[in-house]
Amino acid sequence: MFESLTELLNQNDIFTVATLLQYWDGLVTTVQLVFLSLVVGLVIAIPLAILQSLNNPFISKPIWLYVYVFRGTPLLIQLYIIYYGITYIDGIQESFWWHIFKDPFYPALIAFALNTAAYTTEIIRGSIAQTSRGEIEAAKAYGMSWWQMTRRIVLPSAFRRALPAYSNEVIFMLHASAIASVVTIVDLTGAAQNIYSRFYAPFEAFTFVALIYLCLTFLLVFIFRKLEARLLAHLRPRTH
Amino acid sequence: MKKIAIAALTLLTAFAVQAKDWDVVRLAVDVPYEPFEYKAPDGTLTGFEIDLGNAVCEEMGVKCEWVIQAWDGIIPGLLARKYDAIFSSMSITPERAKKVSFSNGYYNTPTGLFAKKGADLDLSNLKGKRVGAQRGTIQDNYATDNFKGAEIMRYGTADELVLDLYGGRLDLVVLDFPVGESTILKGDKGSEYERVGDFLQLGAGVGVALRPRDKDLLEMFNKALDTVKSNGVYDEIRKKYFDYDIKI
């Protein structure tokens, strides 16, 4: 079985076992990078969104500024600034941190995580602000503290409402990760570029990688649809 | 009937004579590409390839005319008979060889390895080191095939490559030597970096491109190139423009 597959692949120049392995490594890198960015981004975004909804100007202004800067500049520029900018910090190359920042993966992870955190903060803040007054008044009438109210009433419903918008952010992040290849990370796009430049076959190399991205997107859409069906069931109109 | 046959015969012989008889050879060149071809302040064409081309024409016993042609249209222009040969730093590649025929190579800029001074790299064992190259170049292929165990970092442009070498992310860079010389060694941190190991000769070099049907002209070019390479004319011209050897 495996041998006949190898034989089939050897009939063309571009999609050999070796190049498919390159694509596979690229896929692993892309999934790692996007997944870690989203996790770190979410961990940053949730506290920031809660703090923002406190309406304390000393807290919300700096958060607003952070969100504004990261939403207001292209991700590619942020990546360049973090990737190349870090090397200009005096003494960094002799410090312990250089082991981390020498690798292009971590500067890219930082840029992507900060970027998606800014967008996610805005998504969650928006849906916290939409919590109906009646629910908050009811919680207060029960004598809940601010933290109890936030934990039991505000956040669960805010997360549910944020889900459709957040699924968009996840898919955008997957596609935005293609720019990781400009700082020498061999993600899916990087693998396609290497294969294209080795075989001078841009159409085959990039079409194949586009299909992989399509499959990944389809998987994400499917997961979020299932999640929404489960978590937003109470918002669907009754059918009987 | 006879008349037509005679006329046809005369025409044919006329063509045959014309095909063999090269009084004037028109050479296409894309300027400026220093120091290979560029215009002197007074407007005359000059450069390594101009001097070499004139020497080759003299050897062939023909008169040469230089035609300036932008790079993008340089092969179509040859096939459309706007000129007879391309003498403009065209690297010999299998893709181009499908359209044009190439003479023997007449120069190849060497490839250099660049590293930080005092890094003391063992070039036979680069395990765990980061080696930078420009994506899709012969240097990229060389590094991929020869530096097993090293991590090959590929860049779109030489500038990004130099930025990461200066930034300390790369241990070694494989680059066309003239490019490396002007960007790494003559850059703002150039004094901290040096060329290491030997010069490498990669690829088939640069050749004269001709229409595939002009086999006689190809023969003439190859013979003349061989002569100037062996009789010292080539070296004399080379020394005017380069302080390292580029002859192949």
Tab-separated table of N, CA, C and O in Angstrom, chain B residues 138-245:
chain	number	residue	atom	x	y	z
B	138	ILE	N	21.153	29.204	-6.381
B	138	ILE	CA	22.054	28.052	-6.383
B	138	ILE	C	22.728	27.916	-5.024
B	138	ILE	O	23.082	26.818	-4.615
B	139	GLN	N	22.884	29.053	-4.317
B	139	GLN	CA	23.489	28.997	-2.981
B	139	GLN	C	22.581	28.258	-2.002
B	139	GLN	O	23.045	27.514	-1.148
B	140	ASP	N	21.256	28.487	-2.147
B	140	ASP	CA	20.266	27.791	-1.319
B	140	ASP	C	20.397	26.288	-1.556
B	140	ASP	O	20.487	25.494	-0.609
B	141	ASN	N	20.437	25.882	-2.832
B	141	ASN	CA	20.551	24.458	-3.150
B	141	ASN	C	21.850	23.876	-2.607
B	141	ASN	O	21.872	22.759	-2.085
B	142	TYR	N	22.934	24.664	-2.723
B	142	TYR	CA	24.224	24.187	-2.238
B	142	TYR	C	24.171	23.947	-0.728
B	142	TYR	O	24.589	22.903	-0.241
B	143	ALA	N	23.619	24.922	0.005
B	143	ALA	CA	23.553	24.807	1.462
B	143	ALA	C	22.673	23.627	1.867
B	143	ALA	O	23.005	22.863	2.768
B	144	THR	N	21.528	23.478	1.180
B	144	THR	CA	20.614	22.388	1.496
B	144	THR	C	21.299	21.035	1.309
B	144	THR	O	21.132	20.120	2.120
B	145	ASP	N	22.090	20.918	0.220
B	145	ASP	CA	22.699	19.621	-0.085
B	145	ASP	C	23.963	19.356	0.738
B	145	ASP	O	24.302	18.208	0.985
B	146	ASN	N	24.670	20.413	1.141
B	146	ASN	CA	25.982	20.197	1.737
B	146	ASN	C	26.058	20.416	3.246
B	146	ASN	O	26.912	19.843	3.893
B	147	PHE	N	25.212	21.276	3.784
B	147	PHE	CA	25.296	21.547	5.220
B	147	PHE	C	24.235	20.749	5.956
B	147	PHE	O	23.302	21.306	6.533
B	148	LYS	N	24.371	19.427	5.908
B	148	LYS	CA	23.400	18.563	6.590
B	148	LYS	C	23.537	18.783	8.103
B	148	LYS	O	24.628	18.948	8.620
B	149	GLY	N	22.399	18.793	8.770
B	149	GLY	CA	22.436	18.974	10.215
B	149	GLY	C	22.291	20.426	10.618
B	149	GLY	O	21.841	20.731	11.702
B	150	ALA	N	22.678	21.324	9.708
B	150	ALA	CA	22.487	22.751	9.991
B	150	ALA	C	21.049	23.121	9.646
B	150	ALA	O	20.415	22.479	8.823
B	151	GLU	N	20.557	24.172	10.291
B	151	GLU	CA	19.226	24.647	9.960
B	151	GLU	C	19.360	25.702	8.871
B	151	GLU	O	20.049	26.702	9.056
B	152	ILE	N	18.742	25.471	7.709
B	152	ILE	CA	18.863	26.421	6.605
B	152	ILE	C	17.711	27.421	6.716
B	152	ILE	O	16.542	27.050	6.673
B	153	MET	N	18.069	28.700	6.877
B	153	MET	CA	17.063	29.747	6.950
B	153	MET	C	17.022	30.442	5.591
B	153	MET	O	18.046	30.902	5.100
B	154	ARG	N	15.823	30.510	5.007
B	154	ARG	CA	15.724	31.059	3.647
B	154	ARG	C	15.045	32.425	3.653
B	154	ARG	O	14.045	32.622	4.323
B	155	TYR	N	15.622	33.353	2.885
B	155	TYR	CA	15.138	34.733	2.864
B	155	TYR	C	14.756	35.145	1.453
B	155	TYR	O	15.331	34.641	0.484
B	156	GLY	N	13.798	36.067	1.365
B	156	GLY	CA	13.372	36.562	0.058
B	156	GLY	C	14.416	37.467	-0.572
B	156	GLY	O	14.653	37.400	-1.771
B	157	THR	N	15.042	38.330	0.226
B	157	THR	CA	16.028	39.245	-0.328
B	157	THR	C	17.326	39.167	0.471
B	157	THR	O	17.337	38.718	1.615
B	158	ALA	N	18.404	39.627	-0.164
B	158	ALA	CA	19.705	39.616	0.500
B	158	ALA	C	19.708	40.591	1.685
B	158	ALA	O	20.411	40.370	2.668
B	159	ASP	N	18.915	41.659	1.600
B	159	ASP	CA	18.890	42.655	2.681
B	159	ASP	C	18.393	42.056	3.992
B	159	ASP	O	18.953	42.297	5.059
B	160	GLU	N	17.307	41.261	3.914
B	160	GLU	CA	16.773	40.620	5.124
B	160	GLU	C	17.790	39.643	5.709
B	160	GLU	O	17.926	39.510	6.929
B	161	LEU	N	18.513	38.987	4.803
B	161	LEU	CA	19.544	38.034	5.206
B	161	LEU	C	20.627	38.735	6.016
B	161	LEU	O	21.033	38.268	7.082
B	162	VAL	N	21.077	39.883	5.521
B	162	VAL	CA	22.137	40.635	6.182
B	162	VAL	C	21.651	41.164	7.532
B	162	VAL	O	22.375	41.126	8.528
B	163	LEU	N	20.379	41.603	7.574
B	163	LEU	CA	19.789	42.119	8.814
B	163	LEU	C	19.837	41.057	9.911
B	163	LEU	O	20.164	41.344	11.064
B	164	ASP	N	19.523	39.807	9.552
B	164	ASP	CA	19.530	38.739	10.551
B	164	ASP	C	20.939	38.282	10.901
B	164	ASP	O	21.180	37.831	12.021
B	165	LEU	N	21.879	38.411	9.950
B	165	LEU	CA	23.275	38.082	10.275
B	165	LEU	C	23.807	39.121	11.265
B	165	LEU	O	24.402	38.780	12.290
B	166	TYR	N	23.567	40.397	10.974
B	166	TYR	CA	23.977	41.480	11.874
B	166	TYR	C	23.273	41.363	13.219
B	166	TYR	O	23.820	41.691	14.261
B	167	GLY	N	22.009	40.893	13.200
B	167	GLY	CA	21.230	40.788	14.427
B	167	GLY	C	21.627	39.589	15.280
B	167	GLY	O	21.117	39.423	16.361
B	168	GLY	N	22.511	38.726	14.745
B	168	GLY	CA	23.003	37.604	15.538
B	168	GLY	C	22.171	36.341	15.419
B	168	GLY	O	22.364	35.402	16.168
B	169	ARG	N	21.224	36.308	14.482
B	169	ARG	CA	20.388	35.121	14.356
B	169	ARG	C	21.005	34.057	13.453
B	169	ARG	O	20.547	32.934	13.418
B	170	LEU	N	22.027	34.445	12.673
B	170	LEU	CA	22.631	33.490	11.744
B	170	LEU	C	24.098	33.284	12.094
B	170	LEU	O	24.796	34.227	12.466
B	171	ASP	N	24.567	32.038	11.960
B	171	ASP	CA	25.979	31.759	12.209
B	171	ASP	C	26.792	31.864	10.928
B	171	ASP	O	27.972	32.189	10.959
B	172	LEU	N	26.148	31.575	9.803
B	172	LEU	CA	26.864	31.545	8.531
B	172	LEU	C	25.906	31.972	7.417
B	172	LEU	O	24.713	31.687	7.482
B	173	VAL	N	26.443	32.664	6.417
B	173	VAL	CA	25.632	33.081	5.282
B	173	VAL	C	26.315	32.616	4.007
B	173	VAL	O	27.525	32.743	3.868
B	174	VAL	N	25.525	32.033	3.096
B	174	VAL	CA	26.051	31.623	1.789
B	174	VAL	C	25.463	32.562	0.752
B	174	VAL	O	24.251	32.599	0.571
B	175	LEU	N	26.332	33.328	0.081
B	175	LEU	CA	25.819	34.370	-0.803
B	175	LEU	C	26.772	34.560	-1.979
B	175	LEU	O	27.980	34.342	-1.853
B	176	ASP	N	26.199	34.964	-3.120
B	176	ASP	CA	26.993	35.370	-4.266
B	176	ASP	C	28.025	36.387	-3.768
B	176	ASP	O	27.657	37.359	-3.108
B	177	PHE	N	29.321	36.170	-4.086
B	177	PHE	CA	30.340	36.978	-3.424
B	177	PHE	C	30.209	38.489	-3.649
B	177	PHE	O	30.277	39.258	-2.682
B	178	PRO	N	30.016	38.957	-4.917
B	178	PRO	CA	29.892	40.420	-5.089
B	178	PRO	C	28.747	41.011	-4.267
B	178	PRO	O	28.863	42.102	-3.719
B	179	VAL	N	27.627	40.267	-4.164
B	179	VAL	CA	26.487	40.750	-3.373
B	179	VAL	C	26.874	40.791	-1.895
B	179	VAL	O	26.654	41.782	-1.195
B	180	GLY	N	27.493	39.703	-1.408
B	180	GLY	CA	27.919	39.649	-0.014
B	180	GLY	C	28.946	40.713	0.304
B	180	GLY	O	28.925	41.317	1.381
B	181	GLU	N	29.836	40.955	-0.658
B	181	GLU	CA	30.873	41.967	-0.435
B	181	GLU	C	30.239	43.342	-0.241
B	181	GLU	O	30.588	44.080	0.677
B	182	SER	N	29.265	43.680	-1.114
B	182	SER	CA	28.696	45.027	-1.032
B	182	SER	C	27.707	45.158	0.118
B	182	SER	O	27.546	46.248	0.658
B	183	THR	N	27.023	44.066	0.512
B	183	THR	CA	26.021	44.215	1.582
B	183	THR	C	26.589	43.877	2.961
B	183	THR	O	26.352	44.611	3.905
B	184	ILE	N	27.328	42.758	3.083
B	184	ILE	CA	27.809	42.364	4.406
B	184	ILE	C	29.111	43.082	4.756
B	184	ILE	O	29.195	43.789	5.761
B	185	LEU	N	30.120	42.927	3.914
B	185	LEU	CA	31.449	43.440	4.265
B	185	LEU	C	31.530	44.957	4.169
B	185	LEU	O	32.316	45.589	4.867
B	186	LYS	N	30.704	45.569	3.301
B	186	LYS	CA	30.741	47.029	3.191
B	186	LYS	C	29.544	47.675	3.872
B	186	LYS	O	29.298	48.862	3.723
B	187	GLY	N	28.751	46.874	4.633
B	187	GLY	CA	27.619	47.421	5.374
B	187	GLY	C	28.095	48.130	6.632
B	187	GLY	O	29.298	48.207	6.901
B	188	ASP	N	27.142	48.638	7.451
B	188	ASP	CA	27.555	49.482	8.579
B	188	ASP	C	28.242	48.690	9.691
B	188	ASP	O	28.958	49.265	10.504
B	189	LYS	N	28.034	47.349	9.748
B	189	LYS	CA	28.762	46.555	10.734
B	189	LYS	C	29.798	45.662	10.047
B	189	LYS	O	30.249	44.666	10.609
B	190	GLY	N	30.133	46.024	8.824
B	190	GLY	CA	30.960	45.166	7.987
B	190	GLY	C	32.286	44.776	8.594
B	190	GLY	O	32.789	43.674	8.337
B	191	SER	N	32.859	45.658	9.414
B	191	SER	CA	34.190	45.370	9.953
B	191	SER	C	34.178	44.194	10.923
B	191	SER	O	35.212	43.616	11.202
B	192	GLU	N	32.980	43.820	11.426
B	192	GLU	CA	32.916	42.701	12.373
B	192	GLU	C	32.775	41.356	11.668
B	192	GLU	O	32.757	40.315	12.305
B	193	TYR	N	32.631	41.377	10.328
B	193	TYR	CA	32.368	40.132	9.607
B	193	TYR	C	33.461	39.859	8.588
B	193	TYR	O	34.170	40.771	8.160
B	194	GLU	N	33.589	38.585	8.212
B	194	GLU	CA	34.628	38.225	7.246
B	194	GLU	C	34.158	37.054	6.388
B	194	GLU	O	33.206	36.362	6.721
B	195	ARG	N	34.881	36.886	5.276
B	195	ARG	CA	34.619	35.734	4.426
B	195	ARG	C	35.396	34.559	4.995
B	195	ARG	O	36.552	34.713	5.383
B	196	VAL	N	34.764	33.393	5.083
B	196	VAL	CA	35.460	32.229	5.637
B	196	VAL	C	35.503	31.113	4.587
B	196	VAL	O	34.708	31.100	3.641
B	197	GLY	N	36.435	30.192	4.761
B	197	GLY	CA	36.543	29.049	3.848
B	197	GLY	C	37.009	29.468	2.464
B	197	GLY	O	37.554	30.556	2.273
B	198	ASP	N	36.770	28.605	1.483
B	198	ASP	CA	37.205	28.878	0.112
B	198	ASP	C	36.078	29.507	-0.679
B	198	ASP	O	34.914	29.386	-0.329
B	199	PHE	N	36.476	30.170	-1.782
B	199	PHE	CA	35.463	30.579	-2.762
B	199	PHE	C	34.865	29.327	-3.381
B	199	PHE	O	35.558	28.331	-3.600
B	200	LEU	N	33.578	29.366	-3.679
B	200	LEU	CA	32.934	28.221	-4.331
B	200	LEU	C	32.534	28.627	-5.744
B	200	LEU	O	32.151	29.772	-5.978
B	201	GLN	N	32.614	27.692	-6.674
B	201	GLN	CA	32.080	27.941	-8.018
B	201	GLN	C	30.830	27.096	-8.179
B	201	GLN	O	30.886	25.884	-8.314
B	202	LEU	N	29.668	27.740	-8.140
B	202	LEU	CA	28.392	27.022	-8.245
B	202	LEU	C	27.714	27.383	-9.558
B	202	LEU	O	27.854	28.487	-10.065
B	203	GLY	N	26.952	26.446	-10.101
B	203	GLY	CA	26.180	26.723	-11.303
B	203	GLY	C	27.036	26.693	-12.547
B	203	GLY	O	28.251	26.511	-12.501
B	204	ALA	N	26.380	26.884	-13.696
B	204	ALA	CA	27.076	26.776	-14.985
B	204	ALA	C	27.628	28.115	-15.439
B	204	ALA	O	28.231	28.216	-16.497
B	205	GLY	N	27.408	29.172	-14.666
B	205	GLY	CA	27.961	30.464	-15.018
B	205	GLY	C	27.147	31.197	-16.062
B	205	GLY	O	25.993	30.874	-16.317
B	206	VAL	N	27.800	32.194	-16.677
B	206	VAL	CA	27.142	33.092	-17.614
B	206	VAL	C	27.661	32.789	-19.014
B	206	VAL	O	28.862	32.593	-19.203
B	207	GLY	N	26.737	32.722	-19.987
B	207	GLY	CA	27.155	32.443	-21.361
B	207	GLY	C	26.518	33.404	-22.344
B	207	GLY	O	25.614	34.162	-21.993
B	208	VAL	N	26.992	33.372	-23.596
B	208	VAL	CA	26.374	34.156	-24.657
B	208	VAL	C	25.138	33.394	-25.121
B	208	VAL	O	25.210	32.192	-25.377
B	209	ALA	N	23.998	34.092	-25.216
B	209	ALA	CA	22.775	33.437	-25.674
B	209	ALA	C	22.548	33.753	-27.147
B	209	ALA	O	22.651	34.914	-27.570
B	210	LEU	N	22.247	32.705	-27.920
B	210	LEU	CA	22.059	32.864	-29.361
B	210	LEU	C	20.788	32.163	-29.799
B	210	LEU	O	20.269	31.313	-29.076
B	211	ARG	N	20.327	32.504	-31.020
B	211	ARG	CA	19.197	31.752	-31.563
B	211	ARG	C	19.659	30.328	-31.845
B	211	ARG	O	20.760	30.127	-32.374
B	212	PRO	N	18.843	29.324	-31.523
B	212	PRO	CA	19.286	27.929	-31.687
B	212	PRO	C	19.700	27.609	-33.126
B	212	PRO	O	20.568	26.778	-33.341
B	213	ARG	N	19.115	28.300	-34.132
B	213	ARG	CA	19.436	27.949	-35.516
B	213	ARG	C	20.828	28.444	-35.929
B	213	ARG	O	21.413	27.927	-36.876
B	214	ASP	N	21.369	29.452	-35.240
B	214	ASP	CA	22.658	30.033	-35.651
B	214	ASP	C	23.824	29.215	-35.101
B	214	ASP	O	24.631	29.696	-34.304
B	215	LYS	N	23.902	27.972	-35.570
B	215	LYS	CA	24.929	27.073	-35.029
B	215	LYS	C	26.330	27.533	-35.385
B	215	LYS	O	27.282	27.342	-34.620
B	216	ASP	N	26.450	28.154	-36.579
B	216	ASP	CA	27.778	28.620	-37.010
B	216	ASP	C	28.288	29.726	-36.093
B	216	ASP	O	29.460	29.762	-35.718
B	217	LEU	N	27.366	30.617	-35.705
B	217	LEU	CA	27.762	31.726	-34.839
B	217	LEU	C	28.158	31.204	-33.448
B	217	LEU	O	29.118	31.699	-32.835
B	218	LEU	N	27.445	30.202	-32.982
B	218	LEU	CA	27.761	29.589	-31.686
B	218	LEU	C	29.188	29.044	-31.705
B	218	LEU	O	29.979	29.267	-30.781
B	219	GLU	N	29.487	28.368	-32.817
B	219	GLU	CA	30.836	27.807	-33.008
B	219	GLU	C	31.881	28.915	-32.941
B	219	GLU	O	32.902	28.807	-32.263
B	220	MET	N	31.586	30.026	-33.651
B	220	MET	CA	32.527	31.154	-33.706
B	220	MET	C	32.758	31.725	-32.301
B	220	MET	O	33.891	32.007	-31.909
B	221	PHE	N	31.664	31.885	-31.551
B	221	PHE	CA	31.781	32.449	-30.198
B	221	PHE	C	32.609	31.540	-29.296
B	221	PHE	O	33.495	31.984	-28.578
B	222	ASN	N	32.311	30.227	-29.354
B	222	ASN	CA	33.033	29.300	-28.488
B	222	ASN	C	34.533	29.320	-28.777
B	222	ASN	O	35.356	29.329	-27.862
B	223	LYS	N	34.862	29.355	-30.093
B	223	LYS	CA	36.281	29.349	-30.467
B	223	LYS	C	36.965	30.626	-29.982
B	223	LYS	O	38.047	30.589	-29.389
B	224	ALA	N	36.290	31.755	-30.239
B	224	ALA	CA	36.888	33.038	-29.871
B	224	ALA	C	37.027	33.166	-28.357
B	224	ALA	O	38.029	33.680	-27.850
B	225	LEU	N	35.997	32.700	-27.609
B	225	LEU	CA	36.069	32.769	-26.146
B	225	LEU	C	37.231	31.940	-25.627
B	225	LEU	O	37.974	32.379	-24.744
B	226	ASP	N	37.376	30.734	-26.201
B	226	ASP	CA	38.485	29.879	-25.779
B	226	ASP	C	39.821	30.587	-25.996
B	226	ASP	O	40.714	30.516	-25.141
B	227	THR	N	39.943	31.256	-27.152
B	227	THR	CA	41.206	31.923	-27.467
B	227	THR	C	41.494	33.040	-26.469
B	227	THR	O	42.590	33.088	-25.898
B	228	VAL	N	40.518	33.940	-26.249
B	228	VAL	CA	40.814	35.080	-25.360
B	228	VAL	C	41.042	34.607	-23.922
B	228	VAL	O	41.797	35.230	-23.176
B	229	LYS	N	40.394	33.481	-23.546
B	229	LYS	CA	40.611	32.976	-22.194
B	229	LYS	C	42.034	32.448	-22.022
B	229	LYS	O	42.613	32.531	-20.944
B	230	SER	N	42.581	31.864	-23.120
B	230	SER	CA	43.895	31.237	-22.972
B	230	SER	C	45.048	32.187	-23.320
B	230	SER	O	46.168	31.978	-22.846
B	231	ASN	N	44.804	33.253	-24.121
B	231	ASN	CA	45.953	34.068	-24.544
B	231	ASN	C	46.203	35.282	-23.642
B	231	ASN	O	47.016	36.145	-23.983
B	232	GLY	N	45.461	35.359	-22.506
B	232	GLY	CA	45.776	36.431	-21.572
B	232	GLY	C	44.940	37.689	-21.734
B	232	GLY	O	44.934	38.551	-20.855
B	233	VAL	N	44.215	37.792	-22.873
B	233	VAL	CA	43.386	38.986	-23.093
B	233	VAL	C	42.297	39.072	-22.025
B	233	VAL	O	42.040	40.131	-21.449
B	234	TYR	N	41.670	37.917	-21.771
B	234	TYR	CA	40.595	37.854	-20.776
B	234	TYR	C	41.086	38.339	-19.416
B	234	TYR	O	40.458	39.194	-18.775
B	235	ASP	N	42.231	37.815	-18.977
B	235	ASP	CA	42.727	38.152	-17.632
B	235	ASP	C	43.042	39.633	-17.499
B	235	ASP	O	42.823	40.236	-16.451
B	236	GLU	N	43.545	40.183	-18.610
B	236	GLU	CA	43.876	41.612	-18.594
B	236	GLU	C	42.615	42.459	-18.378
B	236	GLU	O	42.609	43.395	-17.589
B	237	ILE	N	41.554	42.077	-19.109
B	237	ILE	CA	40.284	42.812	-18.961
B	237	ILE	C	39.728	42.608	-17.558
B	237	ILE	O	39.270	43.542	-16.909
B	238	ARG	N	39.792	41.356	-17.073
B	238	ARG	CA	39.239	41.047	-15.752
B	238	ARG	C	39.899	41.882	-14.663
B	238	ARG	O	39.224	42.404	-13.771
B	239	LYS	N	41.227	42.037	-14.768
B	239	LYS	CA	41.957	42.778	-13.730
B	239	LYS	C	41.544	44.233	-13.665
B	239	LYS	O	41.683	44.888	-12.629
B	240	LYS	N	41.031	44.740	-14.769
B	240	LYS	CA	40.573	46.132	-14.783
B	240	LYS	C	39.348	46.321	-13.879
B	240	LYS	O	39.112	47.404	-13.356
B	241	TYR	N	38.555	45.276	-13.710
B	241	TYR	CA	37.273	45.427	-13.014
B	241	TYR	C	37.163	44.628	-11.707
B	241	TYR	O	36.370	44.979	-10.849
B	242	PHE	N	37.916	43.529	-11.599
B	242	PHE	CA	37.769	42.677	-10.409
B	242	PHE	C	39.128	42.349	-9.833
B	242	PHE	O	40.083	42.139	-10.588
B	243	ASP	N	39.197	42.256	-8.496
B	243	ASP	CA	40.464	41.819	-7.905
B	243	ASP	C	40.387	40.350	-7.474
B	243	ASP	O	41.220	39.884	-6.714
B	244	TYR	N	39.387	39.623	-7.929
B	244	TYR	CA	39.361	38.170	-7.723
B	244	TYR	C	38.953	37.525	-9.049
B	244	TYR	O	38.382	38.183	-9.917
B	245	ASP	N	39.259	36.227	-9.172
B	245	ASP	CA	39.054	35.581	-10.470
B	245	ASP	C	37.592	35.193	-10.671
B	245	ASP	O	36.932	34.721	-9.760
